[in-house]
Coordinates of C-alpha atoms in Angstrom, one line a residue:
M32 CA -95.0 -107.3 50.6
N33 CA -91.6 -108.8 50.2
L34 CA -90.4 -106.7 47.3
P35 CA -87.1 -104.8 46.7
L36 CA -88.5 -101.3 47.3
A37 CA -86.5 -98.1 47.4
L38 CA -87.0 -94.5 48.0
E39 CA -87.2 -91.9 45.2
D40 CA -83.4 -91.4 45.2
G41 CA -82.7 -95.1 44.9
T42 CA -81.9 -95.7 48.6
P43 CA -83.2 -99.2 49.6
L44 CA -86.2 -99.0 51.9
E45 CA -85.3 -100.2 55.3
P46 CA -87.8 -102.8 56.7
T47 CA -88.3 -100.5 59.7
R48 CA -89.5 -97.7 57.3
H49 CA -91.9 -99.9 55.4
P50 CA -95.4 -98.2 55.3
V51 CA -97.1 -101.2 56.9
R52 CA -94.5 -101.4 59.7
L53 CA -94.9 -97.6 60.4
V54 CA -98.7 -98.0 60.6
L55 CA -98.4 -101.0 62.9
E56 CA -96.0 -99.2 65.2
S57 CA -97.6 -95.7 65.3
G58 CA -101.2 -96.4 64.5
E59 CA -101.1 -93.4 62.1
A60 CA -101.8 -93.6 58.3
V61 CA -99.0 -93.3 55.7
R62 CA -100.4 -91.6 52.7
E63 CA -99.2 -91.4 49.1
Q64 CA -95.5 -92.3 49.6
L65 CA -93.7 -92.6 46.2
L66 CA -91.5 -95.7 46.1
R67 CA -89.4 -97.4 43.4
L68 CA -89.5 -101.1 42.6
D69 CA -86.2 -102.2 41.1
E70 CA -87.2 -105.8 40.6
R71 CA -85.7 -106.3 37.1
P72 CA -82.1 -105.3 36.7
G73 CA -81.4 -103.5 33.5
R74 CA -85.1 -102.8 32.8
E75 CA -87.4 -99.9 33.5
T76 CA -87.9 -98.9 37.1
I77 CA -91.5 -99.3 38.3
W78 CA -92.9 -96.4 40.4
I79 CA -95.7 -97.0 42.9
L80 CA -97.6 -94.7 45.1
V81 CA -98.3 -96.4 48.4
T82 CA -100.9 -95.6 51.0
A83 CA -101.2 -97.6 54.3
L84 CA -104.3 -97.1 56.5
P85 CA -104.9 -98.5 60.0
Q86 CA -107.9 -100.8 60.5
R87 CA -109.5 -100.7 63.9
G88 CA -112.1 -102.8 65.7
E89 CA -115.2 -101.6 67.5
D90 CA -113.1 -101.0 70.6
G91 CA -110.6 -98.8 68.7
R92 CA -107.8 -101.3 68.8
L93 CA -105.6 -101.7 65.7
T94 CA -106.6 -104.9 63.9
G95 CA -104.7 -104.6 60.6
V96 CA -103.4 -102.4 57.8
L97 CA -105.1 -101.7 54.5
L98 CA -102.4 -101.2 51.9
S99 CA -103.0 -99.8 48.4
A100 CA -100.4 -99.4 45.7
V101 CA -101.0 -97.5 42.4
D102 CA -98.6 -98.0 39.5
L103 CA -97.5 -94.5 38.3
T104 CA -94.8 -95.7 35.9
S105 CA -96.7 -94.8 32.7
S106 CA -97.8 -91.4 34.1
L107 CA -94.2 -90.5 35.2
R108 CA -92.8 -91.7 31.9
M109 CA -95.3 -89.4 30.1
Q110 CA -94.4 -86.5 32.4
K111 CA -90.7 -87.0 31.5
V112 CA -91.5 -87.1 27.8
L113 CA -93.6 -83.9 28.1
G114 CA -90.9 -82.2 30.0
E115 CA -88.3 -83.0 27.4
T116 CA -90.7 -81.9 24.6
E117 CA -91.4 -78.7 26.4
E118 CA -87.6 -78.0 26.7
R119 CA -87.2 -78.6 23.0
W120 CA -90.2 -76.4 22.3
L121 CA -88.9 -73.6 24.5
G122 CA -85.5 -73.9 22.8
L123 CA -87.1 -73.5 19.4
L124 CA -89.1 -70.5 20.6
S125 CA -86.1 -68.8 22.2
D126 CA -84.4 -68.8 18.7
I127 CA -87.3 -66.9 17.2
P128 CA -86.4 -63.1 17.0
D129 CA -90.0 -62.1 17.7
H130 CA -91.4 -61.8 21.2
I131 CA -94.0 -64.4 21.9
L132 CA -96.1 -63.8 25.0
S133 CA -99.1 -65.7 26.4
L134 CA -101.5 -63.3 28.3
D135 CA -104.5 -63.8 30.4
R136 CA -107.6 -61.5 30.3
S137 CA -106.0 -59.0 32.6
G138 CA -102.8 -58.7 30.6
R139 CA -100.8 -60.8 33.0
I140 CA -97.9 -62.6 31.3
L141 CA -98.2 -66.4 31.5
F142 CA -95.3 -67.3 29.2
S143 CA -92.5 -65.5 27.4
N144 CA -90.1 -66.9 24.9
R145 CA -87.4 -64.4 25.8
G146 CA -86.4 -61.6 28.2
L147 CA -88.3 -58.4 28.1
G148 CA -86.7 -55.1 28.8
A149 CA -84.3 -55.5 31.8
L150 CA -86.0 -58.8 32.8
P151 CA -84.5 -62.2 31.9
R152 CA -87.0 -64.7 30.4
G153 CA -87.6 -66.6 33.6
A154 CA -88.6 -63.4 35.5
V155 CA -91.1 -62.2 32.9
P156 CA -94.1 -64.5 33.7
G157 CA -96.3 -63.0 36.4
H158 CA -95.8 -59.4 35.5
R159 CA -98.5 -57.5 33.7
L160 CA -97.4 -56.4 30.3
S161 CA -98.7 -52.9 31.1
E162 CA -96.0 -52.6 33.8
L163 CA -93.3 -53.0 31.1
L164 CA -94.6 -50.7 28.4
P165 CA -94.9 -46.9 28.0
E166 CA -98.2 -45.6 29.3
Q167 CA -99.7 -45.0 25.8
S168 CA -98.7 -48.5 24.6
A169 CA -100.1 -50.1 27.8
A170 CA -103.5 -48.5 27.1
A171 CA -103.4 -49.7 23.5
I172 CA -102.5 -53.3 24.5
A173 CA -105.3 -53.2 27.1
G174 CA -107.8 -52.2 24.4
L175 CA -106.4 -55.0 22.1
L176 CA -106.9 -57.6 24.9
T177 CA -110.5 -56.4 25.5
H178 CA -111.3 -56.6 21.8
V179 CA -109.8 -60.1 21.3
F180 CA -111.3 -61.6 24.4
A181 CA -114.7 -60.2 23.6
S182 CA -114.7 -61.0 19.8
A183 CA -112.5 -64.1 19.8
L184 CA -110.9 -62.6 16.7
P185 CA -107.2 -61.7 16.1
A186 CA -106.2 -58.1 16.0
E187 CA -103.1 -56.0 15.2
L188 CA -101.5 -52.7 16.2
E189 CA -98.2 -50.9 16.4
C190 CA -96.9 -49.5 19.6
R191 CA -93.8 -48.6 21.6
G192 CA -92.3 -51.5 23.4
P193 CA -89.7 -51.6 26.1
E194 CA -86.5 -49.6 25.6
E195 CA -88.3 -47.4 23.0
L196 CA -88.5 -50.2 20.4
Q197 CA -91.2 -50.0 17.9
W198 CA -93.4 -53.1 18.0
S199 CA -95.7 -54.5 15.3
C200 CA -98.1 -56.7 17.4
R201 CA -100.7 -59.4 16.5
L202 CA -102.8 -60.9 19.3
N203 CA -104.4 -64.3 18.6
P204 CA -107.1 -65.8 20.8
V205 CA -106.6 -69.1 22.5
R206 CA -109.9 -71.0 22.8
R207 CA -111.0 -73.5 25.4
G208 CA -114.4 -74.7 24.3
D209 CA -116.5 -71.6 23.5
E210 CA -114.4 -69.3 25.7
V211 CA -111.2 -67.4 25.0
A212 CA -108.8 -68.6 27.8
A213 CA -105.7 -66.6 26.8
G214 CA -104.2 -64.6 24.1
F215 CA -100.9 -65.2 22.2
L216 CA -99.1 -61.9 21.4
F217 CA -96.6 -61.9 18.6
A218 CA -94.5 -58.7 18.8
R219 CA -92.0 -58.0 16.1
D220 CA -89.3 -55.3 16.5
V221 CA -89.8 -53.0 13.5
T222 CA -87.7 -50.2 14.8
R223 CA -85.0 -50.4 12.1
R224 CA -87.6 -50.8 9.4
R225 CA -89.5 -47.7 10.5
E226 CA -86.2 -45.7 10.7
V227 CA -85.4 -46.7 7.1
E228 CA -88.9 -45.8 6.0
Q229 CA -88.6 -42.4 7.7
A230 CA -85.2 -41.8 6.1
L231 CA -86.5 -42.8 2.7
S232 CA -89.5 -40.5 3.2
E233 CA -87.2 -37.6 4.1
S234 CA -85.0 -38.3 1.1
E235 CA -88.0 -38.4 -1.1
G236 CA -89.1 -35.1 0.3
R237 CA -85.7 -33.5 -0.3
F238 CA -85.7 -35.0 -3.9
K239 CA -89.1 -33.5 -4.6
L240 CA -88.0 -30.1 -3.4
A241 CA -84.8 -30.2 -5.4
F242 CA -86.8 -31.4 -8.5
E243 CA -89.4 -28.7 -8.2
Y244 CA -87.1 -25.8 -7.5
S245 CA -84.2 -26.8 -9.8
P246 CA -82.8 -23.9 -11.9
V247 CA -83.0 -26.1 -14.9
G248 CA -86.0 -27.8 -16.4
M249 CA -86.5 -31.4 -15.2
A250 CA -89.1 -34.0 -16.2
L251 CA -90.0 -37.6 -15.4
L252 CA -90.6 -39.7 -18.5
T253 CA -92.1 -43.1 -19.2
P254 CA -90.1 -45.6 -21.3
D255 CA -92.1 -44.5 -24.4
G256 CA -91.2 -40.9 -23.9
R257 CA -94.4 -39.5 -22.3
I258 CA -93.9 -36.8 -19.6
T259 CA -95.5 -37.8 -16.3
Q260 CA -94.2 -35.0 -14.2
S261 CA -92.2 -31.8 -14.8
N262 CA -90.9 -29.0 -12.6
R263 CA -91.9 -25.4 -12.6
R264 CA -89.1 -24.4 -15.0
L265 CA -90.9 -26.5 -17.7
N266 CA -94.4 -25.5 -16.8

C-alpha cells in the first residue's frame, strides 16, 4: 500500500508505523486507525479507517495480514456540515428571549438555549428542571410533563421560574414513531407584564372607589348620551 498516508494531524505516517508493518512485527491486530490520504494537492483530503488483522496458519505462525480500508470522507464531511449547522442553529436560538428547553420524561434537561438561574448555558443540560425551580413550580412542571407524555398533546401553564420570575410555559411533545421521546418547553418571562397588569388592576380599583364615593355626581356615558354607569350621588 504505497500511498502518501498521514495521521489525523497531518503528520506523515512513518513506514515503521504503517498498520501492516506493526502487525507483522508484533503479531497483534491494529483496529480502526483513522488516516489521511493527501494524494491530490489542492483537493479534498480523503479519510480512511484502516484495520489490519494477522492471518495465521494451523500451527499458529503468522502467514500474512488482512488489511481493510473504509472511506469515511463523505461521513466526516457530513459531520462537519451538521456541526456548522448546529452552531448556527444554537446561535439563532440563543438570540431568542424565551427559554427553550428539551426535557426527557423525568424532567432532566437535554438542551437549553440559554443559561438558567445562576447556571451558564453549557452547565444546564443534565440537571433536572425541578432542581432549579421553586417547589410549587417544580410540582406543576412535573404534572405538565406527565400529561404531555401520556396524551402526546401540548399543554400550558404559568409558574414561578428561577430568580422569582413569572413564566408562561408551553410544553410540546416530540414524537419518535408512536411514542413521545421528549418535550420542548417554551418558557416566556411575563414578570413585567404581570406587574403592569397588577398595577392597572389596582389603579382601576382606586378609580372605581373614587368614582363611587365622589362628593359630586359622576356618570359614564356612551357617545350617543346614554348613561351606562353612575355613582351613588346620582342614584
